[in-house]
XYZ file of C-alpha atoms in Angstrom:
318
model
C 53.079 164.572 72.909
C 50.216 165.803 75.597
C 47.701 165.659 72.792
C 48.859 162.094 71.308
C 49.012 161.062 75.124
C 45.300 161.439 75.208
C 44.543 159.010 72.566
C 44.874 156.472 75.295
C 42.987 155.647 78.238
C 44.518 157.381 81.629
C 45.878 153.780 83.074
C 47.916 153.646 79.616
C 49.371 157.315 79.512
C 51.962 156.924 81.703
C 54.965 155.373 79.448
C 53.789 158.457 77.199
C 54.811 161.426 79.815
C 58.722 161.055 79.505
C 58.567 161.039 75.451
C 58.803 164.420 73.859
C 59.111 164.574 70.299
C 57.555 167.495 68.025
C 54.366 166.258 65.954
C 55.779 167.667 62.921
C 58.242 164.800 63.051
C 55.747 161.582 63.725
C 54.010 159.758 61.175
C 52.753 156.746 62.401
C 52.053 154.921 66.199
C 51.944 151.519 65.364
C 50.393 149.107 68.593
C 50.766 145.320 68.060
C 49.377 142.970 71.048
C 52.429 141.753 72.917
C 54.948 143.482 70.461
C 56.724 146.608 71.260
C 55.331 150.098 70.298
C 57.212 151.217 67.392
C 57.259 154.899 66.407
C 57.601 155.576 62.198
C 59.258 159.665 62.465
C 60.419 161.505 59.973
C 63.785 160.168 60.108
C 62.783 156.425 60.325
C 61.641 154.432 62.739
C 62.073 154.684 66.948
C 60.971 152.585 70.085
C 59.702 154.945 73.123
C 61.606 153.985 76.006
C 59.337 153.192 79.005
C 62.083 153.155 81.397
C 64.470 156.583 80.847
C 61.371 158.421 78.584
C 62.748 159.732 75.292
C 63.225 157.816 72.110
C 65.550 154.779 71.250
C 66.548 152.859 68.189
C 66.181 149.592 70.491
C 63.095 147.726 71.142
C 64.331 146.256 74.703
C 62.398 148.813 76.694
C 59.610 149.470 74.537
C 56.144 149.179 75.840
C 54.110 145.862 74.551
C 50.733 146.411 74.919
C 48.336 143.343 75.826
C 45.391 142.489 73.849
C 43.308 143.858 76.632
C 45.365 147.101 76.272
C 44.292 147.689 72.504
C 40.577 147.026 73.522
C 40.456 149.556 76.431
C 42.287 152.100 73.723
C 39.647 151.072 71.235
C 36.945 151.487 73.433
C 38.318 155.140 74.385
C 38.755 155.744 70.925
C 34.902 154.991 70.329
C 34.058 157.271 73.429
C 32.865 153.881 74.790
C 30.561 153.282 72.164
C 31.394 151.259 69.605
C 28.020 150.854 68.255
C 27.969 154.365 67.426
C 31.312 153.839 65.491
C 30.160 150.516 63.733
C 30.460 152.135 60.384
C 33.927 153.396 60.644
C 34.767 149.926 62.015
C 33.344 148.649 59.128
C 36.096 150.516 56.749
C 38.881 149.860 58.806
C 39.553 153.107 60.922
C 38.194 155.140 63.762
C 38.581 159.025 63.867
C 39.904 160.895 66.650
C 40.548 164.594 67.493
C 43.011 166.287 65.834
C 42.649 164.974 62.456
C 44.606 161.607 63.709
C 42.753 158.334 61.832
C 43.626 155.210 63.843
C 43.643 151.979 61.500
C 42.355 148.827 62.618
C 43.106 145.009 62.313
C 41.719 142.255 63.757
C 39.566 139.604 63.381
C 36.837 140.609 60.147
C 33.327 139.655 60.835
C 31.972 139.459 56.999
C 28.286 140.469 56.201
C 25.915 138.397 53.671
C 26.939 139.938 50.835
C 30.760 139.328 51.299
C 31.359 142.632 52.636
C 32.760 143.433 56.002
C 30.480 144.094 58.568
C 32.540 144.734 61.621
C 36.112 143.944 63.109
C 36.527 142.356 66.718
C 39.033 141.056 68.712
C 41.341 143.764 67.343
C 44.948 142.741 67.237
C 46.869 145.934 66.009
C 46.184 149.787 65.471
C 48.008 152.125 63.536
C 47.662 155.751 64.779
C 48.259 157.710 61.858
C 49.025 161.529 62.317
C 47.910 163.911 59.505
C 49.901 166.917 58.922
C 49.228 170.808 57.832
C 52.112 172.667 55.861
C 50.212 176.293 55.037
C 52.409 177.119 51.880
C 52.665 173.574 50.590
C 51.570 174.599 47.356
C 52.744 177.968 47.143
C 55.144 177.330 44.611
C 53.057 175.295 42.360
C 50.358 178.005 42.093
C 51.358 179.003 38.745
C 50.836 175.707 37.483
C 47.651 175.120 38.206
C 46.199 177.988 37.449
C 45.569 179.620 33.559
C 43.793 182.850 33.121
C 42.876 183.286 36.651
C 40.780 179.563 36.842
C 41.636 176.658 38.609
C 42.764 173.961 36.596
C 41.477 170.151 37.358
C 44.461 168.807 38.900
C 45.360 165.166 39.858
C 48.337 164.727 42.493
C 50.167 161.273 42.212
C 52.277 159.633 44.277
C 53.140 156.781 46.387
C 52.253 156.193 49.970
C 53.807 158.677 52.552
C 55.006 161.131 49.720
C 52.499 163.982 50.912
C 49.818 164.236 48.199
C 46.819 164.887 50.922
C 49.423 167.461 52.633
C 49.637 168.918 49.314
C 46.158 168.515 48.425
C 45.066 169.889 51.727
C 46.776 173.287 50.877
C 45.671 173.674 47.525
C 42.120 173.635 49.097
C 42.856 176.375 51.529
C 44.889 178.645 48.262
C 41.922 178.005 45.954
C 39.129 178.839 48.920
C 40.461 181.676 50.485
C 41.530 183.699 47.120
C 45.892 183.689 46.349
C 48.111 186.273 44.130
C 46.603 184.210 41.021
C 42.454 183.963 41.442
C 40.122 185.512 43.875
C 38.491 182.696 46.550
C 36.256 180.348 45.182
C 33.561 177.888 46.900
C 35.380 174.587 47.342
C 33.205 171.178 48.562
C 35.481 168.472 50.063
C 34.230 164.851 50.353
C 36.207 163.509 52.799
C 35.361 160.028 53.231
C 38.012 158.943 55.493
C 38.245 161.944 57.291
C 42.010 162.474 56.701
C 41.659 165.722 54.490
C 39.660 168.083 56.802
C 40.573 165.565 60.249
C 36.726 166.241 61.168
C 35.819 165.675 64.514
C 32.220 165.552 65.458
C 31.970 167.245 62.196
C 34.769 169.988 63.215
C 37.337 170.310 60.884
C 40.921 170.395 62.505
C 42.544 171.698 59.470
C 42.211 175.266 57.731
C 40.595 174.183 54.348
C 40.000 177.843 53.785
C 36.840 179.996 54.478
C 34.763 179.051 51.436
C 35.161 175.371 51.941
C 32.059 172.929 52.465
C 33.034 169.413 53.519
C 30.955 166.169 53.984
C 32.963 164.231 56.196
C 32.990 160.260 56.452
C 30.964 160.429 52.915
C 31.774 158.031 49.551
C 32.807 160.084 47.164
C 30.652 159.080 43.837
C 27.652 160.303 46.109
C 29.480 163.240 48.328
C 30.424 164.592 44.710
C 26.507 164.803 43.726
C 24.820 166.000 46.555
C 27.561 169.099 46.532
C 26.628 169.374 42.910
C 23.031 169.285 43.677
C 23.164 171.528 46.804
C 26.433 173.525 47.496
C 27.001 175.172 44.235
C 30.995 174.690 44.396
C 33.337 176.226 41.888
C 35.557 173.272 42.530
C 35.052 169.579 43.968
C 38.323 167.818 45.886
C 38.619 164.337 46.724
C 41.497 161.991 48.429
C 42.282 158.749 46.063
C 40.159 158.345 43.478
C 38.978 154.817 43.200
C 36.469 153.012 40.766
C 33.938 153.371 38.073
C 31.926 155.152 40.312
C 34.190 157.971 41.379
C 34.983 158.449 37.691
C 31.887 158.680 36.461
C 30.986 161.443 39.339
C 34.850 163.245 38.064
C 32.930 163.612 34.610
C 29.932 164.602 35.946
C 31.591 166.982 38.058
C 33.837 168.740 35.334
C 30.633 168.702 32.777
C 28.652 170.683 35.381
C 31.907 173.057 35.240
C 33.418 172.442 38.291
C 37.325 172.296 39.069
C 38.202 168.652 40.378
C 41.541 168.187 42.581
C 42.178 164.464 43.475
C 45.065 162.218 44.447
C 45.562 158.924 43.190
C 48.518 156.051 44.379
C 50.832 156.036 41.610
C 54.512 155.701 41.521
C 54.984 156.920 37.879
C 53.395 158.566 34.903
C 53.887 155.564 33.181
C 51.936 153.410 35.639
C 49.196 156.034 35.775
C 48.822 155.178 31.729
C 48.545 151.563 32.970
C 45.463 152.240 34.762
C 42.294 150.950 32.905
C 39.751 152.438 35.331
C 41.460 156.090 34.276
C 41.063 155.347 30.575
C 37.483 157.897 30.489
C 39.503 160.563 32.313
C 42.172 159.961 29.854
C 40.148 160.291 26.530
C 38.415 163.398 27.525
C 41.657 165.124 28.981
C 39.553 165.662 32.478
C 42.584 166.550 34.419
C 44.630 169.704 32.947
C 47.363 169.213 35.254
C 48.782 166.134 36.918
C 51.481 166.294 39.443
C 54.020 163.240 40.644
C 55.443 163.696 43.808
C 58.446 162.295 45.293
C 60.490 162.455 48.692
C 63.928 162.979 49.631
C 65.348 163.259 52.926
C 61.949 163.452 54.592
C 60.630 166.588 52.189
C 58.141 165.642 49.557
C 58.180 167.693 45.986
C 56.783 167.905 42.277
C 59.029 165.443 40.404
C 56.882 166.267 37.364
C 54.094 168.781 36.421
C 52.406 167.747 33.207
C 49.444 168.918 31.436
C 46.486 166.935 30.129
C 47.804 166.012 27.131
C 50.924 164.622 29.175
C 53.791 166.993 28.108
C 56.174 167.672 30.406
C 56.056 171.144 31.771
C 58.215 171.469 34.963
C 60.367 169.145 37.289
C 61.319 169.236 40.864
C 59.410 172.347 42.277
C 60.000 172.069 45.754
C 56.437 172.004 48.102
């Protein structure tokens, strides 16, 4: 927890000094004004015990941050320059060292065109701890390649089932090369600084030796920038969105790139109901579709399908 403690101003680090937990087990730290601090762990919810140190299932001794505490944490995370972080805050988060993204909720300041201009009077913070699991994609590789070529692959899962973690490892293995193929240049458009975990331009995670990252960049224009300037053999994006993203994916594939992407979906059937994806389905852009599930804190590929939707394999551990 030493690195986690550094996310807080020095005056607010004392309650964390006695907390001894593994970063591998920690998923989120929830801070809400006047409410007990809540830790989401691999095995459920826990509270830090401000009196005796350690963790407890009960919230009685948990620290309760004030509104002023949250303001001080935001100022610390922004390196005391909220103006410099205005674009991130407009999107509802701040990036921190170590691949940690801090979600923000509070009073939204609307722009003249109906967009979000900024957030003030912060009432909640969600410190999301990203994880790197090298080897997570190892058992899936034989389904992701055909004749030495990386297949365009879409990873589906509900939130918290490991799709970003798995995508990160596929990128690394495609970039460095693996038992099935030599490495290729991979371009990553990291819109929310989660895939590479960049902090001041430097990735916190290993995405391979042939990977170029556009950090804090919208997906659609980022994909076009990579195609024009970086000559990627593959492009990777997290959480596909609407029409612009879909059109950019189509253009990347038409230029000969493999595309690696993730999408929120809890079943193969729910994917088929997403109207925005019809152009991708019609052209069978994604040659492999993985549906992830999680049990007992571990995620696995519950289904692997080809571009026509034919089931190829089930229940492959990640």
